[in-house]
């Protein structure tokens, strides 16, 4: 059975990846199975085939698995970038002294003889702090199928998303140019393969082709800040193939806050010898709350919180995530390769990997969470390189000239284009789910709380009414730290009857996985912990939301009489498994408030003088008492309270 995370993974809906057996005529076999060849995938003879007979991907995969002519078939899985950026500019490149980059630069500052392949969303091609170090690139993130080789679009690797420009700057922002920031390598040849689209996702088949081009161009290091999928044999085989050319594959561990030993996600969980999987740490050497871990899977930590680097608008920005930790390690490998090259030696992938993982600073935050129990130390790795080369009889190199003073702070980045603002709330109580995100009465209440807060992702960001961005890194989502029984709650101005709740998730991480099984609860007292469930009524259970999607959950009966009523709404993720709770926008639909006496008359007249009519009048009067302060227990009576308590006991 696939892990819960893998169950929600997505893939291209119109195609599959196939390897036919060697003695099979692929074109004929494909046509017979309702397929048409679209493009090659990687170095091992795999191809991407479009489904032409109208079947869905799952059915087609099952059909092809039964075909003896087919060696391997899989969906074309969609990967995501592994960043978690932040707009708060309160630090600048603290990571360099933390990992001793400045001391390593006494030996080497990079080399144009070294090629690093950057597999991401491209780069800002004319960025003044990057352009000089970019050699060439390719584009697989425009149209379906992607641009044909040799066309202008194929060579247009300009970054329109932002992730790639930031990660590229950590490897290759030009140093000693009196401008902006400094990458790990002041000089380097950066190969850029753009396969991440503007929604933060890309496909395995395109990643495979990126790795193929990187190998063909002679890059000995690739930086891969993406992943989060279930097992793909095609991708694993492609990474293993790059090993034969001496290439080191550096990959972000991911931002779900899960243990990859228990919940493997790929490519970070592959076990090929040429891989380094990287977790994210903060300035205090604690692992970031969002970072995936794995004592048998993740090799080491590197700085990944509040990392300052190049931005797609031509300026500079702070972001955080394992996406930022990964290129620091890839950049360190390139710096080691530059130092070795200057002494006439080319390092194999095993040398680079061994130097990096054997020279970490042991830190408590990484103990029992990574293979090495440590955080990257570039200067220590450089010293280990010198010792290794000396032991091999390679002449020592004279120390490099002392590096110049740190570059001055960057000039302010030009402003981003102003996006159109959507309507921000309504004075009318909604009686049905709003079709526009951020336009219900929750918007702007500023009364939300949550069990904990990750970075600057405070609870009120989930009800700020701003759905233009809807991404964690852009400051428009709330997020807790990784914990058991995470929760979020909001206080309404007065008790309301909740008809439904709509939740918008982020496209930038697999945070939607953590929503599965969460409970939407309504009550009349503040929610402060899982024990509060005893005083709340269940509206609905969240059965899953796709990443980057908005979904509406109707309360139990979905009408104004049976739906729960209260002044507090809570979203609670019960259980002992530690997860984050991320909400990019929460909208509510309430039943209209009907005057109590009029409602009592309406209910009584419905049933005439029957007992049920008298009970309806009593119920309406009870609601009036509740609004005067009688509380939820008086409103729903003992049976409803008992039901809530029973539900709470089952959930906890």
XYZ file of C-alpha atoms in Angstrom:
652
model
C 0.000 0.000 0.000
C 1.290 3.429 -0.892
C 1.955 5.901 1.956
C -0.676 8.587 2.476
C 1.565 11.188 0.879
C 1.907 9.145 -2.281
C -1.815 8.555 -2.560
C -2.377 12.207 -3.356
C 0.415 12.594 -5.890
C -0.550 13.885 -9.304
C 0.601 13.148 -12.825
C -0.048 14.125 -16.428
C -3.536 12.988 -17.419
C -2.857 12.445 -21.115
C 0.311 10.329 -21.255
C 2.496 7.604 -19.763
C 6.216 6.736 -19.745
C 7.108 3.354 -21.255
C 10.131 1.196 -21.926
C 9.392 -1.593 -24.405
C 11.372 -4.813 -24.364
C 14.416 -4.898 -26.691
C 12.912 -7.184 -29.366
C 9.700 -5.154 -29.711
C 8.927 -2.704 -32.506
C 7.876 0.161 -30.261
C 5.833 2.119 -32.810
C 3.675 -0.844 -33.771
C 3.208 -1.978 -30.183
C 2.243 1.520 -29.086
C -0.295 1.983 -31.863
C -1.910 -1.340 -31.009
C -2.319 -0.186 -27.415
C -3.902 3.183 -28.238
C -0.723 5.230 -27.848
C 1.261 7.736 -29.919
C 4.940 8.536 -29.356
C 5.437 12.078 -28.022
C 9.104 12.416 -26.996
C 12.073 10.477 -25.611
C 12.661 10.461 -21.860
C 16.201 10.267 -20.513
C 19.163 8.133 -21.480
C 17.775 4.602 -21.102
C 15.440 4.230 -24.061
C 12.234 5.288 -22.319
C 9.625 7.277 -24.196
C 6.607 9.402 -23.407
C 3.459 8.214 -25.170
C 0.194 10.127 -25.537
C -2.998 8.149 -24.841
C -5.129 8.256 -27.994
C -8.029 5.919 -27.206
C -9.678 7.983 -24.467
C -8.678 5.799 -21.518
C -7.544 7.393 -18.281
C -3.978 6.971 -17.068
C -4.734 4.412 -14.328
C -6.602 2.148 -16.755
C -3.920 2.490 -19.398
C -1.133 1.621 -16.943
C -3.005 -1.526 -15.844
C -3.584 -2.478 -19.480
C 0.078 -2.041 -20.394
C 1.345 -3.898 -17.323
C -0.414 -6.966 -18.710
C 1.271 -6.579 -22.118
C 4.346 -8.864 -22.445
C 5.963 -6.374 -24.850
C 6.183 -3.723 -22.119
C 9.164 -3.745 -19.751
C 8.148 -0.806 -17.528
C 5.219 1.628 -17.568
C 4.417 4.470 -15.178
C 2.424 7.691 -15.093
C 4.408 10.856 -15.844
C 4.473 11.982 -12.214
C 4.382 15.653 -11.311
C 7.105 16.841 -8.924
C 7.109 20.061 -6.929
C 9.787 22.505 -5.934
C 11.002 22.209 -2.347
C 11.136 25.824 -1.255
C 9.458 27.631 1.576
C 10.392 31.274 1.000
C 9.556 34.306 3.115
C 9.296 38.011 2.283
C 10.635 39.218 5.636
C 14.003 40.941 5.100
C 15.583 40.646 8.506
C 18.882 38.983 7.694
C 21.355 38.832 4.828
C 23.437 35.785 3.943
C 24.034 34.626 7.491
C 24.632 31.179 6.004
C 28.132 31.918 4.674
C 29.844 32.387 8.058
C 27.735 29.590 9.534
C 29.113 27.043 7.056
C 32.560 28.744 6.870
C 32.333 29.696 3.194
C 34.508 32.707 3.916
C 37.333 30.492 5.174
C 36.983 28.126 2.213
C 37.378 31.092 -0.140
C 40.928 31.481 1.177
C 41.673 28.367 -0.897
C 39.331 28.716 -3.879
C 36.562 30.999 -5.076
C 35.330 28.887 -7.972
C 36.453 28.141 -11.525
C 35.107 28.513 -15.054
C 36.456 25.011 -15.656
C 33.671 23.605 -13.450
C 30.145 22.997 -14.769
C 27.138 22.741 -12.470
C 23.736 21.802 -13.865
C 20.839 23.628 -12.254
C 17.581 21.689 -12.746
C 14.783 24.036 -11.693
C 12.501 26.800 -13.047
C 15.275 28.549 -15.003
C 17.058 31.783 -14.101
C 16.572 35.462 -14.774
C 18.871 35.474 -17.792
C 19.911 39.128 -17.480
C 20.251 39.289 -13.708
C 23.295 41.507 -13.095
C 24.567 39.187 -10.361
C 24.111 35.932 -12.314
C 24.425 36.484 -16.062
C 28.237 36.280 -16.163
C 28.219 32.778 -14.678
C 25.455 31.270 -16.863
C 26.821 29.190 -19.747
C 23.695 27.925 -21.543
C 20.350 26.306 -20.914
C 17.221 24.562 -22.152
C 13.477 24.881 -21.611
C 10.933 22.087 -21.054
C 8.332 24.200 -19.240
C 6.361 25.832 -22.007
C 3.450 24.120 -23.696
C 2.527 20.458 -23.952
C 4.415 18.881 -25.577
C 7.337 21.126 -24.596
C 9.307 23.144 -27.163
C 11.060 21.178 -29.907
C 14.840 20.961 -29.703
C 16.589 23.705 -31.628
C 13.684 26.175 -31.595
C 13.958 29.591 -29.902
C 11.533 28.494 -27.171
C 13.717 25.469 -26.446
C 16.600 27.750 -25.490
C 14.445 30.253 -23.577
C 15.240 29.262 -19.989
C 14.271 32.640 -18.486
C 12.704 32.198 -15.055
C 9.140 33.508 -14.731
C 8.454 31.754 -11.417
C 11.284 32.895 -9.146
C 12.378 29.680 -7.485
C 15.183 28.907 -9.926
C 16.714 32.385 -9.859
C 16.977 32.232 -6.072
C 18.527 28.757 -5.915
C 20.898 29.572 -8.797
C 22.225 32.594 -6.898
C 23.213 30.388 -3.974
C 25.458 28.389 -6.295
C 26.666 31.029 -8.715
C 25.957 34.672 -7.851
C 29.062 36.521 -9.049
C 31.487 37.362 -6.229
C 33.769 40.320 -5.779
C 31.782 42.487 -8.217
C 30.649 45.139 -5.728
C 27.067 44.164 -6.423
C 24.441 42.341 -4.428
C 25.143 38.931 -2.975
C 27.830 36.265 -3.295
C 27.209 32.708 -4.388
C 29.215 29.783 -3.128
C 31.202 30.042 -6.370
C 32.273 33.501 -7.504
C 33.115 31.991 -10.892
C 31.518 28.859 -12.361
C 29.825 27.612 -15.550
C 26.123 27.217 -14.781
C 24.029 25.027 -17.073
C 20.324 25.742 -16.626
C 17.525 23.287 -17.370
C 14.074 24.773 -16.911
C 11.386 22.174 -16.306
C 9.413 23.690 -13.399
C 6.340 25.554 -14.593
C 4.915 28.756 -13.122
C 2.674 26.763 -10.770
C 5.727 25.292 -9.050
C 5.424 21.825 -10.597
C 7.122 19.831 -13.334
C 7.039 16.334 -14.786
C 9.374 13.386 -14.259
C 9.854 12.890 -18.008
C 11.159 16.443 -18.368
C 13.438 16.062 -15.332
C 14.853 12.930 -16.953
C 15.642 14.855 -20.117
C 17.290 17.591 -18.053
C 19.589 15.032 -16.421
C 20.353 13.602 -19.844
C 21.428 17.024 -21.174
C 23.450 17.743 -18.027
C 25.379 14.515 -18.531
C 25.941 15.183 -22.215
C 27.329 18.649 -21.449
C 29.843 17.275 -18.966
C 28.387 18.646 -15.728
C 29.759 16.729 -12.752
C 27.226 18.197 -10.270
C 23.461 18.691 -10.499
C 21.335 20.695 -8.063
C 17.759 19.431 -7.674
C 15.423 21.393 -5.389
C 12.276 19.463 -6.273
C 10.541 16.152 -5.562
C 7.785 14.881 -3.296
C 6.507 11.980 -5.419
C 6.069 8.266 -4.904
C 8.572 5.772 -6.263
C 9.433 6.077 -9.963
C 11.718 3.409 -11.412
C 12.342 5.596 -14.474
C 13.707 8.487 -12.432
C 15.781 6.201 -10.226
C 17.357 4.557 -13.255
C 18.141 7.947 -14.797
C 19.931 9.098 -11.642
C 21.851 5.820 -11.503
C 22.882 6.305 -15.144
C 24.390 9.716 -14.350
C 26.513 7.981 -11.733
C 28.432 6.189 -14.485
C 29.675 9.549 -15.777
C 30.891 10.601 -12.321
C 28.019 12.996 -11.692
C 26.933 13.964 -8.164
C 23.149 14.338 -7.697
C 22.338 16.755 -4.840
C 18.652 16.848 -3.860
C 16.420 18.679 -1.401
C 14.970 16.424 1.307
C 11.576 18.162 1.086
C 9.350 20.380 3.191
C 6.607 18.124 4.556
C 8.159 17.722 7.982
C 8.019 13.928 7.696
C 10.518 11.166 8.415
C 11.575 9.771 5.031
C 12.595 6.519 6.685
C 8.915 5.975 7.451
C 7.280 7.821 4.537
C 9.673 7.640 1.552
C 9.302 10.428 -0.995
C 11.394 10.671 -4.114
C 13.932 11.459 -5.435
C 15.218 12.276 -1.931
C 14.681 8.675 -0.739
C 16.560 6.868 -3.513
C 19.706 5.041 -2.369
C 21.999 5.500 -5.383
C 25.629 6.041 -4.438
C 25.950 9.386 -6.220
C 23.233 11.134 -4.202
C 23.330 13.602 -1.316
C 19.971 14.372 0.299
C 19.870 17.673 2.205
C 17.704 18.849 5.122
C 17.263 22.510 6.118
C 18.608 24.106 9.290
C 18.309 27.549 10.853
C 20.870 30.013 12.194
C 20.895 28.190 15.551
C 21.669 24.847 13.877
C 18.211 23.501 14.618
C 16.466 21.632 11.856
C 13.656 23.678 10.370
C 10.186 22.575 11.447
C 9.176 22.038 7.832
C 12.236 19.986 6.848
C 11.940 16.298 6.103
C 14.333 14.121 8.101
C 15.607 10.534 7.937
C 18.408 8.990 9.954
C 18.933 6.431 7.183
C 17.982 8.611 4.220
C 18.937 12.283 4.619
C 22.695 12.828 4.646
C 23.170 16.215 6.303
C 21.664 19.604 7.011
C 22.525 22.958 5.454
C 21.100 26.442 6.040
C 17.569 26.702 4.688
C 15.757 29.397 6.674
C 15.801 33.100 5.803
C 18.292 32.711 2.973
C 19.099 35.846 0.985
C 19.751 35.437 -2.738
C 18.923 36.648 -6.237
C 15.316 37.291 -7.290
C 13.547 37.033 -10.630
C 12.758 40.765 -10.641
C 16.469 41.515 -10.925
C 16.894 42.237 -7.216
C 17.262 40.106 -4.107
C 14.909 38.332 -1.742
C 14.779 36.099 1.341
C 13.327 32.617 0.959
C 13.527 29.436 2.982
C 13.174 25.718 2.420
C 15.212 22.622 1.712
C 15.306 24.101 -1.791
C 17.790 26.632 -0.427
C 19.832 24.060 1.508
C 20.308 21.860 -1.575
C 22.169 24.402 -3.798
C 24.463 25.331 -0.905
C 25.672 21.735 -0.843
C 25.828 21.575 -4.647
C 27.764 24.844 -4.602
C 30.145 23.442 -1.983
C 30.798 20.431 -4.230
C 31.563 22.799 -7.120
C 33.955 24.794 -4.944
C 35.789 21.595 -3.993
C 35.951 20.628 -7.658
C 37.386 24.062 -8.482
C 40.118 23.670 -5.854
C 40.972 20.177 -7.114
C 40.986 21.327 -10.746
C 43.506 24.021 -9.904
C 45.808 21.205 -8.767
C 45.236 19.174 -11.918
C 42.733 16.729 -10.422
C 39.114 16.004 -11.311
C 37.108 14.674 -8.377
C 34.805 11.697 -8.852
C 31.305 11.877 -7.369
C 32.441 9.608 -4.542
C 35.253 11.994 -3.617
C 32.949 15.020 -3.520
C 30.326 13.160 -1.495
C 32.841 11.750 0.974
C 34.540 15.111 1.537
C 31.215 16.818 2.267
C 29.555 14.222 4.507
C 32.710 13.364 6.468
C 33.501 16.971 7.430
C 30.186 18.177 8.828
C 29.882 20.032 12.104
C 28.066 17.691 14.464
C 25.044 19.595 15.791
C 22.345 18.400 18.217
C 19.593 19.510 15.859
C 20.658 16.980 13.218
C 21.426 14.111 15.602
C 19.235 11.051 14.984
C 17.575 12.900 12.111
C 20.280 12.635 9.434
C 22.882 10.048 8.468
C 25.807 12.226 9.575
C 24.116 14.047 12.439
C 25.701 17.227 11.175
C 25.530 20.482 9.226
C 27.604 21.453 6.173
C 31.064 22.946 6.838
C 32.708 24.024 3.570
C 36.044 25.032 5.098
C 36.386 21.663 6.822
C 35.629 19.929 3.530
C 38.280 22.069 1.840
C 40.825 21.051 4.482
C 39.878 17.413 3.987
C 40.399 17.856 0.238
C 43.879 19.231 0.808
C 44.741 16.301 3.053
C 43.349 13.805 0.537
C 45.268 15.265 -2.406
C 48.458 15.539 -0.365
C 48.139 11.891 0.618
C 47.824 11.058 -3.081
C 51.034 12.929 -3.838
C 49.417 15.933 -5.524
C 51.527 19.090 -4.991
C 50.082 21.640 -2.616
C 48.640 24.807 -4.061
C 49.683 28.195 -2.783
C 46.860 29.842 -0.814
C 44.614 32.093 -2.848
C 44.748 35.823 -2.340
C 42.659 36.877 0.643
C 39.122 37.536 -0.469
C 38.086 41.182 -0.648
C 35.601 42.659 1.803
C 32.048 41.462 1.551
C 30.084 43.169 -1.186
C 27.886 46.104 -0.152
C 24.200 45.550 0.516
C 22.208 45.259 -2.693
C 20.325 48.198 -4.071
C 16.554 47.970 -3.594
C 14.921 45.630 -6.043
C 12.591 47.182 -8.604
C 8.959 46.789 -7.547
C 7.006 43.841 -8.834
C 4.054 44.571 -11.110
C 0.909 45.459 -9.185
C -1.598 42.634 -9.394
C -5.327 43.353 -9.569
C -6.956 43.177 -6.152
C -10.004 41.000 -5.702
C -13.005 42.174 -3.679
C -12.172 42.110 0.018
C -15.172 40.860 1.918
C -18.872 41.534 2.006
C -21.252 43.034 4.548
C -23.891 40.466 3.628
C -23.921 37.108 5.373
C -23.400 34.455 2.726
C -26.064 31.752 2.530
C -24.144 29.522 0.095
C -20.449 28.823 -0.523
C -18.732 31.812 -2.118
C -17.317 31.174 -5.582
C -14.619 33.785 -5.031
C -11.810 33.049 -2.619
C -11.446 35.556 0.209
C -14.849 37.233 -0.134
C -16.763 35.804 2.836
C -17.265 37.411 6.269
C -14.145 35.749 7.711
C -11.937 38.002 5.595
C -10.201 40.603 7.718
C -11.529 39.458 11.115
C -7.987 39.316 12.548
C -9.189 36.985 15.309
C -7.531 33.700 14.351
C -5.219 31.625 16.541
C -3.303 28.402 15.969
C -1.482 25.775 17.994
C 1.952 27.107 16.934
C 3.398 29.333 14.237
C 6.043 28.483 11.665
C 8.167 31.551 10.946
C 6.004 34.513 9.979
C 3.053 32.355 8.837
C 0.637 33.603 11.501
C -2.933 32.409 11.876
C -4.590 35.544 10.479
C -2.963 35.062 7.079
C -5.622 32.391 6.481
C -8.370 35.016 6.665
C -6.670 38.076 5.181
C -8.926 38.038 2.106
C -5.896 38.050 -0.204
C -6.146 35.191 -2.685
C -3.977 36.722 -5.375
C -0.874 34.791 -4.305
C -2.017 31.872 -2.140
C 1.479 30.639 -1.418
C 3.278 30.076 1.848
C 6.410 31.907 0.733
C 4.498 34.991 -0.393
C 3.134 35.551 3.088
C -0.458 34.622 2.310
C -0.831 31.356 4.244
C -0.936 30.409 7.893
C 1.177 27.461 8.994
C 1.879 25.661 12.251
C 5.124 23.956 13.128
C 5.363 20.186 12.799
C 3.416 18.792 15.755
C 0.746 16.349 16.828
C -2.879 17.557 16.996
C -2.171 20.800 15.154
C -5.117 23.218 15.019
C -6.297 26.599 13.755
C -9.316 28.537 15.044
C -11.153 31.801 14.448
C -13.566 33.786 16.613
C -16.672 35.249 14.946
C -18.180 38.588 16.028
C -21.296 36.703 17.162
C -22.633 33.139 17.016
C -23.474 31.962 13.505
C -24.851 28.808 11.928
C -22.104 27.364 9.727
C -23.365 25.890 6.468
C -20.006 25.152 4.855
C -16.301 25.946 4.973
C -14.012 26.431 1.952
C -10.257 25.881 2.244
C -7.552 26.971 -0.191
C -4.252 25.036 -0.117
C -0.796 26.066 -1.282
C 0.660 24.900 -4.633
C 4.202 25.124 -3.257
C 4.355 22.082 -1.038
C 2.536 18.880 -0.213
C 0.809 20.611 2.699
C -2.516 19.284 1.419
C -1.420 15.821 2.553
C -1.504 17.033 6.132
C -5.154 18.092 5.779
C -6.440 14.543 5.306
C -8.510 13.571 8.331
C -8.694 17.099 9.728
C -11.962 18.039 11.455
C -13.970 21.227 10.997
C -15.519 21.989 14.406
C -17.933 24.642 15.691
C -18.408 25.763 19.282
C -19.163 28.619 21.647
C -15.952 28.599 23.682
C -12.359 29.312 22.570
C -10.478 26.381 21.082
C -7.207 25.962 22.992
C -6.216 22.298 22.527
C -7.533 18.924 21.407
C -9.443 18.784 24.701
C -11.637 21.604 23.411
C -13.319 19.089 21.107
C -15.576 18.056 23.998
C -17.331 21.436 23.756
C -17.520 21.552 19.941
C -19.741 19.983 17.304
C -18.340 18.330 14.186
C -19.220 20.086 10.932
C -17.285 17.886 8.487
C -14.171 15.761 8.064
C -11.679 16.780 5.385
C -11.204 13.828 3.054
C -8.480 15.397 0.939
C -7.642 18.543 -1.019
C -5.359 18.625 -4.032
C -2.284 20.829 -3.779
C -3.046 24.398 -4.830
C -6.801 23.746 -4.956
C -9.816 25.164 -3.129
C -12.460 22.796 -1.779
C -15.756 23.355 0.026
C -16.974 21.100 2.859
C -20.656 21.202 3.757
C -21.668 20.731 7.376
C -23.526 17.597 8.369
C -26.999 18.413 7.078
C -26.072 21.464 5.042
C -29.091 23.550 6.058
C -29.649 26.305 8.539
C -31.453 24.139 11.075
C -29.218 21.063 11.290
C -25.821 22.688 10.727
C -23.784 23.526 13.851
C -23.956 26.963 15.424
C -21.377 28.806 17.497
C -18.976 31.726 17.762
C -15.780 29.737 17.138
C -14.701 27.672 14.130
C -11.740 25.306 14.474
C -9.818 23.149 12.011
C -8.129 20.359 13.928
C -5.769 17.618 12.724
C -6.166 14.887 15.407
C -3.618 12.159 15.970
C -0.115 11.575 17.292
C 1.741 11.928 13.974
C 3.593 15.250 13.812
C 2.470 17.313 10.818
C 2.125 20.924 9.831
C -1.279 22.532 9.263
C -1.215 25.010 6.368
C -4.188 27.172 5.355
C -3.879 29.697 2.543
C -7.422 31.037 2.804
C -10.474 29.937 4.781
C -13.961 31.061 3.739
C -17.256 30.356 5.487
C -20.891 30.323 4.436
C -23.431 31.019 7.177
C -27.185 30.610 7.372
C -29.057 33.930 7.642
C -30.018 35.033 11.136
C -33.792 34.856 11.459
C -35.447 36.760 14.369
C -36.259 34.205 17.051
C -39.967 34.927 17.489
C -40.579 34.912 13.734
C -38.614 31.681 13.381
C -40.593 30.089 16.229
C -43.855 31.013 14.541
C -42.578 29.621 11.222
C -41.546 26.352 12.805
C -44.772 26.029 14.779
C -46.947 26.711 11.747
C -45.069 24.086 9.780
C -46.227 21.319 12.088
C -49.488 22.827 13.265
C -50.245 22.044 16.879
C -48.313 18.795 16.860
C -45.760 17.870 19.455
C -42.981 18.410 16.929
C -44.238 21.947 16.404
C -44.095 22.625 20.132
C -40.594 21.167 20.223
C -39.604 23.503 17.413
C -40.814 26.488 19.421
C -38.854 25.244 22.401
C -35.776 24.807 20.210
C -36.072 28.361 18.901
C -36.440 29.678 22.424
C -33.409 27.665 23.415
C -31.430 29.289 20.622
C -32.449 32.676 21.936
C -31.155 31.689 25.344
C -27.913 30.556 23.774
C -27.448 33.923 22.109
C -27.993 35.562 25.483
C -25.157 33.468 26.881
C -26.682 30.065 27.477
C -23.899 28.515 25.397
C -23.682 25.578 23.082
C -24.620 23.004 25.702
C -27.951 24.668 26.382
C -28.579 25.193 22.675
C -28.035 21.572 21.653
C -29.177 19.906 24.818
C -27.559 17.021 26.638
C -27.775 14.545 23.757
C -25.792 16.821 21.419
C -23.168 17.456 24.096
C -22.842 13.741 24.707
C -22.426 13.191 20.993
C -19.665 15.797 20.828
C -17.858 14.275 23.796
C -18.080 10.830 22.234
C -16.717 12.150 18.932
C -13.851 13.864 20.731
C -12.923 10.685 22.593
C -12.871 8.728 19.336
C -10.726 11.309 17.555
C -8.110 11.821 20.248
